[in-house]
Short mmCIF file of C-alpha atoms in Angstrom, two decimals:
data_model
loop_
_atom_site.label_atom_id
_atom_site.label_comp_id
_atom_site.label_asym_id
_atom_site.label_seq_id
_atom_site.Cartn_x
_atom_site.Cartn_y
_atom_site.Cartn_z
CA MET A 20 45.36 36.04 -11.17
CA ALA A 21 41.92 36.67 -12.92
CA GLN A 22 39.29 38.78 -11.12
CA TRP A 23 36.36 36.93 -12.29
CA THR A 24 34.55 33.83 -10.57
CA SER A 25 32.25 32.66 -13.20
CA ALA A 26 31.62 33.28 -17.07
CA VAL A 27 28.81 34.04 -19.20
CA GLY A 28 28.90 32.43 -22.60
CA PRO A 29 27.98 34.49 -25.82
CA ALA A 30 24.82 32.46 -26.74
CA GLN A 31 23.65 32.67 -23.10
CA LEU A 32 24.25 36.54 -22.86
CA ALA A 33 22.49 37.07 -26.22
CA ARG A 34 19.39 35.19 -25.10
CA GLN A 35 19.33 37.38 -21.91
CA LEU A 36 19.59 40.36 -23.94
CA GLN A 37 16.96 39.45 -26.28
CA ALA A 38 14.52 38.49 -23.58
CA GLN A 39 14.99 41.94 -21.94
CA GLN A 40 14.35 43.65 -25.27
CA ALA A 41 10.96 41.77 -25.31
CA ARG A 42 9.67 43.77 -22.40
CA PRO A 43 7.37 46.74 -23.32
CA ALA A 44 9.10 49.85 -24.23
CA VAL A 45 8.51 53.24 -22.36
CA PRO A 46 5.85 55.03 -24.48
CA GLY A 47 7.53 57.93 -26.20
CA ALA A 48 11.10 56.89 -25.42
CA ARG A 49 13.65 57.66 -28.06
CA LYS A 50 15.71 54.59 -29.42
CA PRO A 51 19.17 54.93 -28.30
CA PRO A 52 22.16 54.01 -30.40
CA ALA A 53 22.97 50.34 -30.71
CA TYR A 54 26.02 50.41 -28.57
CA ARG A 55 24.23 52.36 -25.95
CA ALA A 56 21.39 50.05 -25.97
CA LEU A 57 23.80 46.99 -25.55
CA ALA A 58 25.57 48.79 -22.72
CA ASP A 59 22.31 49.69 -21.00
CA GLY A 60 21.11 46.01 -21.36
CA VAL A 61 24.30 44.56 -19.89
CA ARG A 62 23.99 47.11 -17.01
CA LEU A 63 20.54 46.22 -16.18
CA LEU A 64 21.20 42.50 -16.22
CA VAL A 65 23.96 43.05 -13.68
CA LEU A 66 21.81 45.41 -11.47
CA GLU A 67 18.85 42.78 -11.53
CA GLY A 68 21.30 39.84 -10.79
CA ARG A 69 20.72 38.13 -13.99
CA VAL A 70 24.20 38.34 -14.83
CA PRO A 71 26.36 38.16 -11.53
CA VAL A 72 29.01 40.53 -10.53
CA ALA A 73 32.45 39.26 -11.28
CA ALA A 74 31.24 37.28 -14.28
CA ARG A 75 33.55 37.16 -17.35
CA LEU A 76 31.81 38.40 -20.46
CA PRO A 77 32.41 36.95 -23.92
CA ALA A 78 35.12 38.34 -26.14
CA GLU A 79 34.10 41.29 -28.21
CA ARG A 80 34.18 39.21 -31.40
CA GLU A 81 32.19 36.34 -30.03
CA LEU A 82 29.37 38.56 -28.68
CA ALA A 83 29.20 40.39 -31.84
CA VAL A 84 28.56 37.11 -33.81
CA ALA A 85 26.01 36.01 -31.27
CA LEU A 86 24.19 39.29 -31.46
CA SER A 87 24.51 39.69 -35.29
CA VAL A 88 26.10 43.26 -34.71
CA SER A 89 29.37 44.69 -35.64
CA ARG A 90 32.30 44.27 -33.41
CA THR A 91 32.56 48.06 -33.28
CA THR A 92 29.27 48.29 -31.56
CA VAL A 93 30.37 45.58 -28.83
CA ALA A 94 33.50 47.35 -28.27
CA ALA A 95 31.91 50.65 -27.75
CA ALA A 96 29.37 49.19 -25.38
CA TYR A 97 32.18 47.67 -23.27
CA GLU A 98 34.05 50.89 -23.33
CA ALA A 99 30.94 52.74 -21.98
CA LEU A 100 30.54 50.06 -19.34
CA ARG A 101 34.10 50.53 -18.36
CA THR A 102 33.71 54.12 -18.02
CA GLU A 103 30.57 53.82 -15.67
CA GLY A 104 32.24 51.28 -13.64
CA PHE A 105 29.96 48.21 -14.63
CA LEU A 106 33.07 46.53 -16.48
CA GLU A 107 36.55 45.82 -15.61
CA SER A 108 39.30 44.47 -17.87
CA ARG A 109 42.81 43.34 -17.87
CA ARG A 110 44.94 42.23 -20.70
CA GLY A 111 45.23 38.50 -20.82
CA ALA A 112 42.35 38.08 -18.35
CA GLY A 113 39.42 39.28 -20.23
CA SER A 114 36.57 41.60 -19.05
CA TRP A 115 34.35 40.97 -16.18
CA THR A 116 31.21 42.65 -14.62
CA ALA A 117 31.49 44.99 -11.57
CA VAL A 118 29.57 47.70 -9.85
CA PRO A 119 30.67 51.13 -9.60
CA ALA A 120 32.51 52.24 -6.46
CA GLY A 121 30.80 54.68 -4.38
CA ASN A 122 28.23 54.48 -1.47
CA PRO A 123 28.71 51.25 0.85
CA LEU A 124 26.37 48.41 -0.13
CA PRO A 125 23.75 47.42 2.30
CA ALA A 126 25.18 43.96 3.00
CA ARG A 127 23.85 43.32 6.59
CA GLY A 128 20.35 42.12 7.24
CA LEU A 129 17.78 44.01 9.06
CA GLU A 130 17.66 43.83 12.80
CA PRO A 131 14.28 43.19 14.32
CA LEU A 132 12.68 46.41 15.73
CA PRO A 133 12.33 46.75 19.54
CA PRO A 134 8.77 46.12 20.50
CA GLU A 135 8.34 49.75 21.73
CA SER A 136 8.82 50.94 18.09
CA LEU A 137 6.06 48.97 16.64
CA GLY A 138 3.34 51.26 17.53
CA SER A 139 4.38 53.81 14.77
CA MET A 140 6.41 51.64 12.39
CA ILE A 141 5.24 48.74 10.33
CA ASP A 142 8.12 46.27 10.30
CA LEU A 143 8.53 44.22 7.05
CA GLY A 144 12.18 43.75 7.71
CA CYS A 145 11.95 40.34 9.42
CA ALA A 146 10.23 37.39 7.77
CA ALA A 147 9.00 35.80 11.10
CA LEU A 148 5.69 35.53 12.88
CA PRO A 149 4.38 35.60 16.37
CA ALA A 150 4.42 32.26 18.15
CA PRO A 151 1.46 29.74 17.34
CA GLU A 152 -0.13 29.76 20.78
CA PRO A 153 -1.25 27.74 22.65
CA TRP A 154 1.48 25.47 21.33
CA LEU A 155 4.45 27.52 22.67
CA THR A 156 3.06 27.55 26.11
CA ARG A 157 2.18 23.85 26.02
CA ALA A 158 5.68 22.89 24.62
CA ILE A 159 7.52 24.78 27.46
CA GLN A 160 5.24 23.20 30.10
CA GLY A 161 5.96 19.91 28.63
CA ALA A 162 9.58 20.51 28.59
CA LEU A 163 9.57 21.74 32.24
CA GLU A 164 7.91 18.40 33.17
CA GLU A 165 10.73 16.43 31.48
CA LEU A 166 13.70 18.69 32.68
CA PRO A 167 14.38 16.97 36.18
CA PRO A 168 16.51 14.20 34.99
CA TYR A 169 18.68 16.40 32.79
CA ALA A 170 19.07 18.98 35.44
CA HIS A 171 21.15 16.37 37.38
CA THR A 172 23.63 16.25 34.50
CA HIS A 173 26.29 18.82 33.31
CA GLY A 174 23.76 20.05 30.75
CA ASP A 175 26.20 20.00 27.83
CA TYR A 176 25.29 18.07 24.75
CA PRO A 177 27.27 19.05 21.80
CA ALA A 178 25.56 16.83 19.41
CA GLY A 179 22.15 17.56 20.86
CA LEU A 180 19.81 15.60 23.22
CA PRO A 181 19.85 11.98 22.25
CA ALA A 182 15.88 11.93 22.23
CA LEU A 183 15.70 14.94 19.85
CA ARG A 184 18.34 13.51 17.49
CA GLN A 185 16.39 10.23 17.37
CA MET A 186 13.16 12.14 16.67
CA LEU A 187 14.47 14.02 13.96
CA ALA A 188 16.30 11.03 12.43
CA ASP A 189 12.80 9.27 12.59
CA ARG A 190 11.08 12.04 10.86
CA TYR A 191 13.44 11.92 7.92
CA THR A 192 13.06 8.02 7.89
CA GLU A 193 9.34 8.40 7.67
CA ARG A 194 9.74 10.52 4.62
CA GLY A 195 11.71 7.76 2.76
CA ILE A 196 15.19 8.93 3.75
CA PRO A 197 16.70 6.41 6.14
CA THR A 198 18.60 8.18 8.85
CA MET A 199 20.27 7.41 12.03
CA PRO A 200 20.72 9.72 14.94
CA GLU A 201 24.29 9.66 14.37
CA GLN A 202 23.58 11.63 11.17
CA ILE A 203 21.98 14.52 13.17
CA MET A 204 23.42 17.39 15.18
CA VAL A 205 21.16 19.87 16.96
CA THR A 206 22.27 23.43 16.62
CA THR A 207 21.30 27.00 17.98
CA GLY A 208 18.96 27.73 15.02
CA ALA A 209 19.60 27.56 11.26
CA MET A 210 22.30 30.24 11.54
CA GLY A 211 24.24 28.07 14.09
CA ALA A 212 24.11 25.24 11.67
CA MET A 213 25.33 27.37 8.86
CA ASP A 214 28.22 28.84 10.83
CA ALA A 215 29.42 25.53 11.98
CA ILE A 216 29.48 24.25 8.36
CA CYS A 217 31.13 27.24 6.91
CA HIS A 218 33.99 27.28 9.44
CA LEU A 219 34.43 23.58 8.91
CA PHE A 220 34.28 23.45 5.18
CA ALA A 221 35.01 26.96 3.94
CA GLY A 222 38.03 28.66 5.45
CA ARG A 223 39.30 32.08 4.42
CA GLY A 224 39.57 32.39 0.84
CA GLU A 225 37.42 29.33 -0.11
CA ARG A 226 34.73 29.77 -2.74
CA ILE A 227 31.00 29.33 -1.96
CA ALA A 228 28.44 29.18 -4.86
CA VAL A 229 25.16 30.85 -3.65
CA GLU A 230 21.96 31.59 -5.54
CA SER A 231 21.56 35.24 -6.66
CA PRO A 232 19.56 36.56 -4.89
CA SER A 233 19.90 34.62 -1.66
CA TYR A 234 19.20 34.98 2.12
CA ALA A 235 20.96 38.12 3.35
CA ASN A 236 22.04 37.00 6.89
CA ILE A 237 23.67 33.80 5.31
CA LEU A 238 25.35 35.79 2.78
CA GLN A 239 26.81 38.10 5.56
CA LEU A 240 27.89 35.05 7.70
CA MET A 241 29.77 33.79 4.81
CA ARG A 242 31.44 37.07 4.26
CA GLU A 243 32.67 37.25 7.74
CA THR A 244 34.10 33.84 7.51
CA GLY A 245 36.41 35.19 4.72
CA ALA A 246 34.75 33.19 2.01
CA ARG A 247 34.63 34.31 -1.76
CA LEU A 248 30.93 34.21 -2.94
CA VAL A 249 30.32 33.08 -6.40
CA PRO A 250 26.73 34.20 -7.40
CA VAL A 251 24.64 31.97 -9.69
CA ALA A 252 21.66 33.81 -11.06
CA MET A 253 18.14 32.68 -10.45
CA THR A 254 15.78 32.59 -13.52
CA GLU A 255 12.97 35.18 -13.83
CA GLY A 256 9.89 34.82 -11.77
CA LEU A 257 9.37 31.38 -9.82
CA GLY A 258 11.41 29.30 -12.33
CA GLY A 259 14.24 29.23 -9.93
CA TRP A 260 17.39 27.21 -10.82
CA ASP A 261 19.08 27.55 -14.17
CA LEU A 262 20.84 24.09 -14.11
CA PRO A 263 23.13 24.61 -17.11
CA ARG A 264 24.49 27.74 -15.35
CA TRP A 265 24.79 25.72 -12.09
CA ARG A 266 26.91 23.05 -13.82
CA GLN A 267 29.13 25.51 -15.53
CA VAL A 268 29.79 27.45 -12.18
CA LEU A 269 30.57 24.29 -10.16
CA ARG A 270 32.75 22.94 -12.98
CA ASP A 271 34.66 26.35 -13.58
CA ALA A 272 34.93 27.84 -10.30
CA ALA A 273 35.24 24.64 -8.29
CA PRO A 274 33.67 26.05 -5.11
CA ARG A 275 34.23 24.10 -1.81
CA LEU A 276 30.46 24.75 -0.78
CA ALA A 277 27.22 25.56 -2.52
CA TYR A 278 24.25 26.98 -0.69
CA VAL A 279 20.64 26.54 -1.98
CA VAL A 280 17.31 27.11 -0.48
CA ALA A 281 15.25 24.53 -2.63
CA ASP A 282 11.90 24.83 -0.68
CA PHE A 283 10.26 28.40 -1.06
CA HIS A 284 13.45 30.28 -1.57
CA ASN A 285 14.09 33.20 0.46
CA PRO A 286 13.65 35.75 -1.02
CA THR A 287 11.89 34.80 -4.31
CA GLY A 288 9.63 32.06 -3.00
CA ALA A 289 10.69 29.64 -5.78
CA LEU A 290 10.13 25.82 -5.29
CA ALA A 291 12.69 23.44 -7.04
CA ASP A 292 11.06 20.54 -8.91
CA GLU A 293 12.34 17.01 -8.30
CA ASP A 294 14.35 17.06 -11.58
CA GLN A 295 16.16 20.30 -10.53
CA ARG A 296 16.88 18.85 -7.18
CA ARG A 297 18.33 15.63 -8.84
CA GLN A 298 20.46 17.59 -11.18
CA LEU A 299 21.75 19.89 -8.43
CA VAL A 300 22.98 16.80 -6.45
CA GLU A 301 24.44 15.24 -9.48
CA ALA A 302 26.27 18.49 -10.49
CA ALA A 303 27.71 19.06 -7.00
CA ARG A 304 28.81 15.35 -6.70
CA SER A 305 30.58 15.50 -10.15
CA ALA A 306 32.36 18.80 -9.12
CA GLY A 307 33.29 17.55 -5.72
CA THR A 308 31.36 20.45 -4.11
CA VAL A 309 29.56 20.04 -0.83
CA LEU A 310 25.89 21.02 -1.34
CA VAL A 311 24.13 22.74 1.75
CA VAL A 312 20.54 22.82 1.34
CA ASP A 313 18.54 25.04 3.72
CA GLU A 314 15.13 23.45 4.57
CA THR A 315 13.98 26.24 6.99
CA MET A 316 10.86 26.89 4.82
CA VAL A 317 10.10 23.29 3.78
CA GLU A 318 6.80 22.99 5.87
CA LEU A 319 5.32 26.23 4.84
CA HIS A 320 3.37 25.16 1.69
CA LEU A 321 0.38 27.40 1.56
CA ASP A 322 -1.73 26.36 -1.33
CA GLU A 323 -4.42 23.64 -0.77
CA GLY A 324 -3.50 20.33 -2.15
CA MET A 325 -0.13 20.81 -2.89
CA ASP A 326 2.24 17.77 -3.65
CA MET A 327 5.50 18.61 -2.25
CA PRO A 328 8.75 17.31 -4.05
CA ARG A 329 11.03 14.81 -2.38
CA ARG A 330 13.79 16.40 -0.11
CA VAL A 331 16.89 17.10 -1.86
CA CYS A 332 18.77 14.67 0.50
CA ALA A 333 16.51 12.04 -0.88
CA PHE A 334 18.86 12.09 -3.84
CA ASP A 335 21.86 11.53 -1.52
CA PRO A 336 20.68 9.48 1.36
CA ALA A 337 24.11 8.83 2.84
CA GLY A 338 24.70 12.54 3.22
CA ALA A 339 28.21 12.54 1.38
CA THR A 340 27.30 15.29 -0.85
CA VAL A 341 24.28 17.02 0.74
CA LEU A 342 24.26 18.60 4.16
CA THR A 343 20.69 19.51 5.27
CA VAL A 344 19.82 22.31 7.46
CA GLY A 345 16.65 22.55 9.29
CA SER A 346 15.07 24.77 11.85
CA ALA A 347 11.94 25.35 14.11
CA SER A 348 12.31 29.16 13.58
CA LYS A 349 10.01 29.74 10.40
CA ALA A 350 7.71 26.84 10.90
CA PHE A 351 7.17 27.35 14.63
CA TRP A 352 8.74 30.37 16.22
CA ALA A 353 11.99 32.33 15.67
CA GLY A 354 12.33 32.69 19.54
CA MET A 355 12.67 28.80 19.65
CA ARG A 356 16.36 28.86 18.66
CA ILE A 357 16.44 25.09 17.51
CA GLY A 358 18.13 24.04 14.31
CA TRP A 359 19.77 20.92 13.04
CA VAL A 360 22.24 19.37 10.56
CA ARG A 361 21.58 16.16 8.69
CA ALA A 362 24.87 14.72 7.10
CA SER A 363 27.05 11.46 7.05
CA PRO A 364 28.02 10.37 10.54
CA ASP A 365 31.66 11.44 9.83
CA VAL A 366 30.75 14.86 8.91
CA ILE A 367 28.51 15.04 11.94
CA ARG A 368 31.28 14.02 14.13
CA SER A 369 33.62 16.69 12.60
CA LEU A 370 30.93 19.25 13.12
CA VAL A 371 30.53 18.25 16.96
CA ALA A 372 34.25 18.20 17.53
CA ALA A 373 34.73 21.68 16.03
CA ARG A 374 31.75 23.00 18.13
CA ALA A 375 33.74 22.66 21.31
CA TYR A 376 35.44 25.91 20.42
CA ALA A 377 32.28 27.78 19.60
CA ASP A 378 29.12 27.41 21.72
CA LEU A 379 29.44 23.83 23.18
CA GLY A 380 25.76 23.17 22.77
CA THR A 381 22.18 24.03 22.38
CA PRO A 382 19.96 25.00 25.30
CA VAL A 383 18.31 21.89 26.85
CA LEU A 384 14.90 23.27 27.56
CA GLU A 385 14.20 24.39 24.03
CA GLN A 386 15.35 21.15 22.66
CA LEU A 387 12.93 19.42 25.11
CA GLY A 388 10.20 21.69 23.95
CA VAL A 389 10.64 20.86 20.26
CA ASN A 390 10.92 17.02 21.14
CA TRP A 391 7.66 17.31 23.07
CA LEU A 392 5.87 19.02 20.13
CA MET A 393 7.17 16.30 17.58
CA ARG A 394 6.35 13.39 19.98
CA THR A 395 2.85 14.51 20.86
CA GLY A 396 1.63 15.79 17.48
CA GLY A 397 1.63 19.50 18.63
CA TRP A 398 4.26 20.15 15.95
CA GLN A 399 1.71 19.35 13.19
CA GLU A 400 -1.02 21.24 14.89
CA ALA A 401 1.15 24.35 15.22
CA VAL A 402 2.49 24.11 11.73
CA ALA A 403 -0.99 24.03 10.24
CA LEU A 404 -1.87 27.14 12.38
CA ARG A 405 1.22 28.77 11.10
CA ARG A 406 0.25 27.77 7.41
CA ASP A 407 -3.13 29.34 7.83
CA GLN A 408 -1.81 32.59 9.27
CA ALA A 409 0.87 32.84 6.51
CA ARG A 410 -1.64 32.14 3.85
CA GLU A 411 -4.01 34.79 5.20
CA ASN A 412 -1.05 37.33 5.28
CA ARG A 413 0.04 36.49 1.77
CA ASP A 414 -3.28 36.95 0.37
CA ALA A 415 -3.90 40.31 2.25
CA LEU A 416 -0.53 41.63 1.27
CA VAL A 417 -0.82 40.53 -2.37
CA SER A 418 -4.23 42.33 -2.70
CA ALA A 419 -2.92 45.42 -1.06
CA VAL A 420 0.20 45.77 -3.14
CA ARG A 421 -1.71 45.02 -6.49
CA ALA A 422 -4.21 47.80 -5.39
CA GLY A 423 -1.85 50.52 -4.22
CA LEU A 424 1.12 49.93 -6.53
CA PRO A 425 -0.10 48.50 -9.69
CA GLU A 426 3.14 49.17 -11.49
CA TRP A 427 5.12 46.77 -9.13
CA GLU A 428 5.74 43.25 -10.59
CA PHE A 429 5.93 40.00 -8.55
CA GLU A 430 4.80 36.27 -8.96
CA VAL A 431 2.75 34.94 -5.95
CA PRO A 432 4.64 31.78 -4.48
CA SER A 433 2.87 28.82 -3.22
CA GLY A 434 4.63 28.86 0.04
CA GLY A 435 7.24 30.38 2.23
CA LEU A 436 7.14 33.88 3.81
CA THR A 437 8.43 36.21 1.26
CA LEU A 438 7.38 38.16 -1.89
CA TRP A 439 10.06 39.32 -4.16
CA VAL A 440 8.92 42.60 -5.81
CA ARG A 441 10.43 44.41 -8.95
CA THR A 442 9.58 48.13 -7.96
CA GLY A 443 8.89 49.52 -11.56
CA GLY A 444 12.30 51.13 -11.98
CA LEU A 445 12.53 52.62 -8.57
CA SER A 446 15.64 52.25 -6.26
CA GLY A 447 14.95 49.72 -3.59
CA SER A 448 17.59 51.35 -1.54
CA ARG A 449 16.08 54.82 -1.74
CA LEU A 450 12.61 53.22 -1.03
CA ALA A 451 14.02 51.52 2.12
CA GLU A 452 15.61 54.74 3.28
CA VAL A 453 12.54 56.88 2.46
CA GLY A 454 10.04 54.23 3.81
CA GLU A 455 11.54 54.46 7.31
CA ARG A 456 10.55 58.29 7.25
CA VAL A 457 7.03 57.49 6.37
CA GLY A 458 6.52 54.66 8.81
CA ILE A 459 7.47 51.35 7.10
CA ARG A 460 10.45 49.22 7.19
CA VAL A 461 11.44 47.27 4.28
CA PRO A 462 14.63 45.51 3.16
CA SER A 463 16.06 46.67 -0.35
CA GLY A 464 17.05 44.16 -2.89
CA PRO A 465 20.71 44.60 -2.68
CA ARG A 466 20.68 43.00 0.75
CA PHE A 467 20.02 39.71 -0.89
CA GLY A 468 22.63 40.06 -3.75
CA VAL A 469 26.31 39.88 -4.02
CA ASP A 470 28.03 43.26 -4.68
CA GLY A 471 25.16 45.29 -5.47
CA ALA A 472 22.74 43.54 -7.77
CA PHE A 473 19.07 43.92 -7.38
CA GLU A 474 18.74 47.63 -6.93
CA GLY A 475 15.13 47.53 -8.50
CA TYR A 476 13.70 45.02 -5.79
CA VAL A 477 12.37 44.84 -2.34
CA ARG A 478 11.48 41.94 -0.28
CA LEU A 479 7.95 41.81 1.47
CA PRO A 480 7.40 39.15 4.02
CA PHE A 481 3.95 37.74 4.89
CA THR A 482 3.90 39.08 8.46
CA VAL A 483 0.94 41.61 8.29
CA ALA A 484 -2.77 41.04 7.30
CA GLY A 485 -5.98 43.04 7.00
CA PRO A 486 -6.04 46.65 7.71
CA VAL A 487 -2.10 46.61 8.62
CA ALA A 488 -1.45 44.99 5.17
CA GLU A 489 -3.56 48.01 3.56
CA GLU A 490 -1.63 50.50 5.60
CA ALA A 491 1.58 49.04 4.80
CA ALA A 492 0.82 49.32 1.00
CA ALA A 493 -0.38 52.88 1.37
CA ARG A 494 3.02 53.60 3.09
CA LEU A 495 4.89 51.91 0.33
CA ALA A 496 3.03 53.90 -2.23
CA ALA A 497 3.88 57.20 -0.28
CA ALA A 498 7.48 56.30 -0.23
CA ALA A 499 7.33 55.38 -4.00
CA ARG A 500 5.89 58.67 -4.99
CA LEU A 501 8.63 60.47 -2.88
CA VAL A 502 11.38 58.44 -4.56
CA GLY A 503 9.97 58.84 -8.05
CA SER A 504 9.77 62.68 -7.60
CA GLY A 505 13.05 63.01 -6.19
CA GLY A 506 11.72 63.96 -2.81
CA GLY A 507 12.17 62.37 0.71
CA ALA A 508 13.83 65.13 2.68
CA GLY A 509 11.91 66.35 5.63
CA VAL A 510 9.07 63.71 5.53
CA GLU A 511 6.73 64.08 8.49
CA SER A 512 6.71 60.95 10.91
CA PRO A 513 3.73 58.77 10.55
CA ARG A 514 0.73 58.79 12.63
CA SER A 515 0.63 55.98 15.23
CA PHE A 516 -0.65 52.63 13.99
CA VAL A 517 -1.21 49.81 16.40
CA ALA A 518 -1.28 46.30 14.83
#
């Protein structure tokens, strides 16, 4: 059985290598032999996630023709990649990309720091903001007033409180996507929704197509269900989704599920336009793949006067192909563990039935709180407050990083909570390791990839502003200097810094 899960065509690989060569060369650097330049180019594409791990590469003769080089050059480059652990081959199966065996990959997401650690450590590990008061307090007070009738019941609502299901359905309908409450299941956060979906649709050994990079915690959840992840590389910058590549992967790998974050993608911040959304749905429908769309960031558009594209489920209103996951965690507060799934009624019934063996239902008080917010207009007020805070944080962090680390590269997203940063050739894993010693916690790029990609990246969330953002950039710069010089051992603990 072949070990590759996707394929890269010769013309596609040639274009990527040529685009890479267009980057400015390091001043004074020697020009390497042709085979070495080709091997280095492929290796960098793998490490940056532009070519996924476990992607079948073109045959030597095909790539030689596409690049207008000799077959001997390609053969020597492939042999160098095999020697270095970036390529594996087997007679009859071809050659596919890999990463060298060695240190364990940082697969798990970062756990939030305990509050007592925040005095000396700036935590950029978690893309979550404090509650938008006074709306949290008002929501809980409103929920307490509405609780007594529910307290006289058993309290188990596997599909969610009827009032909240109706409220969520009405909100989709108001956006031009007719929805019945029977198409909604309330869950314990977006992670609870994804866990239920993965267990229902993607048993052990099933393939799931994922963006590369993608949200670290969801990738780990999928791994733990036993799924085989098929990465589909995002384009450079905020361009987002390479639709020809998605169609190829869905056709060739035939994944049971595909997972995308079309609205202010985590971690890149990309926003899919309407044509990309339509094509994604059409490609998934043609391949018989269930498309799971994570909308947790959808309300966090930060630039003034933005016209948001229609929701992805607008191109599949019945919910037969698209399963939509929503949440209160990013738009309101992570401590309000309320999420939901929108799908066809039969899928919702299956999810609810399977839930009996998991968590039975979502806490009633929090559901009442979210319903109160949405019914009274408090949700819109709280989300507007959240947008103002995230916009201020984004602008402060961007300014601080540009001033303190001018060699780092990124594009500023128009929404969401994350900045995806190329670290000027430094190891993101080393930056994360050394950063904790100088008082800043930051997740490295490989946490958001499959099998070791994105070593040259870190993710910076919009969670700090003002002097804290400036201090965060200063500590990142200190970590970068230590990593760049090969140092980092015996670094002194940082001074206390109270946000």
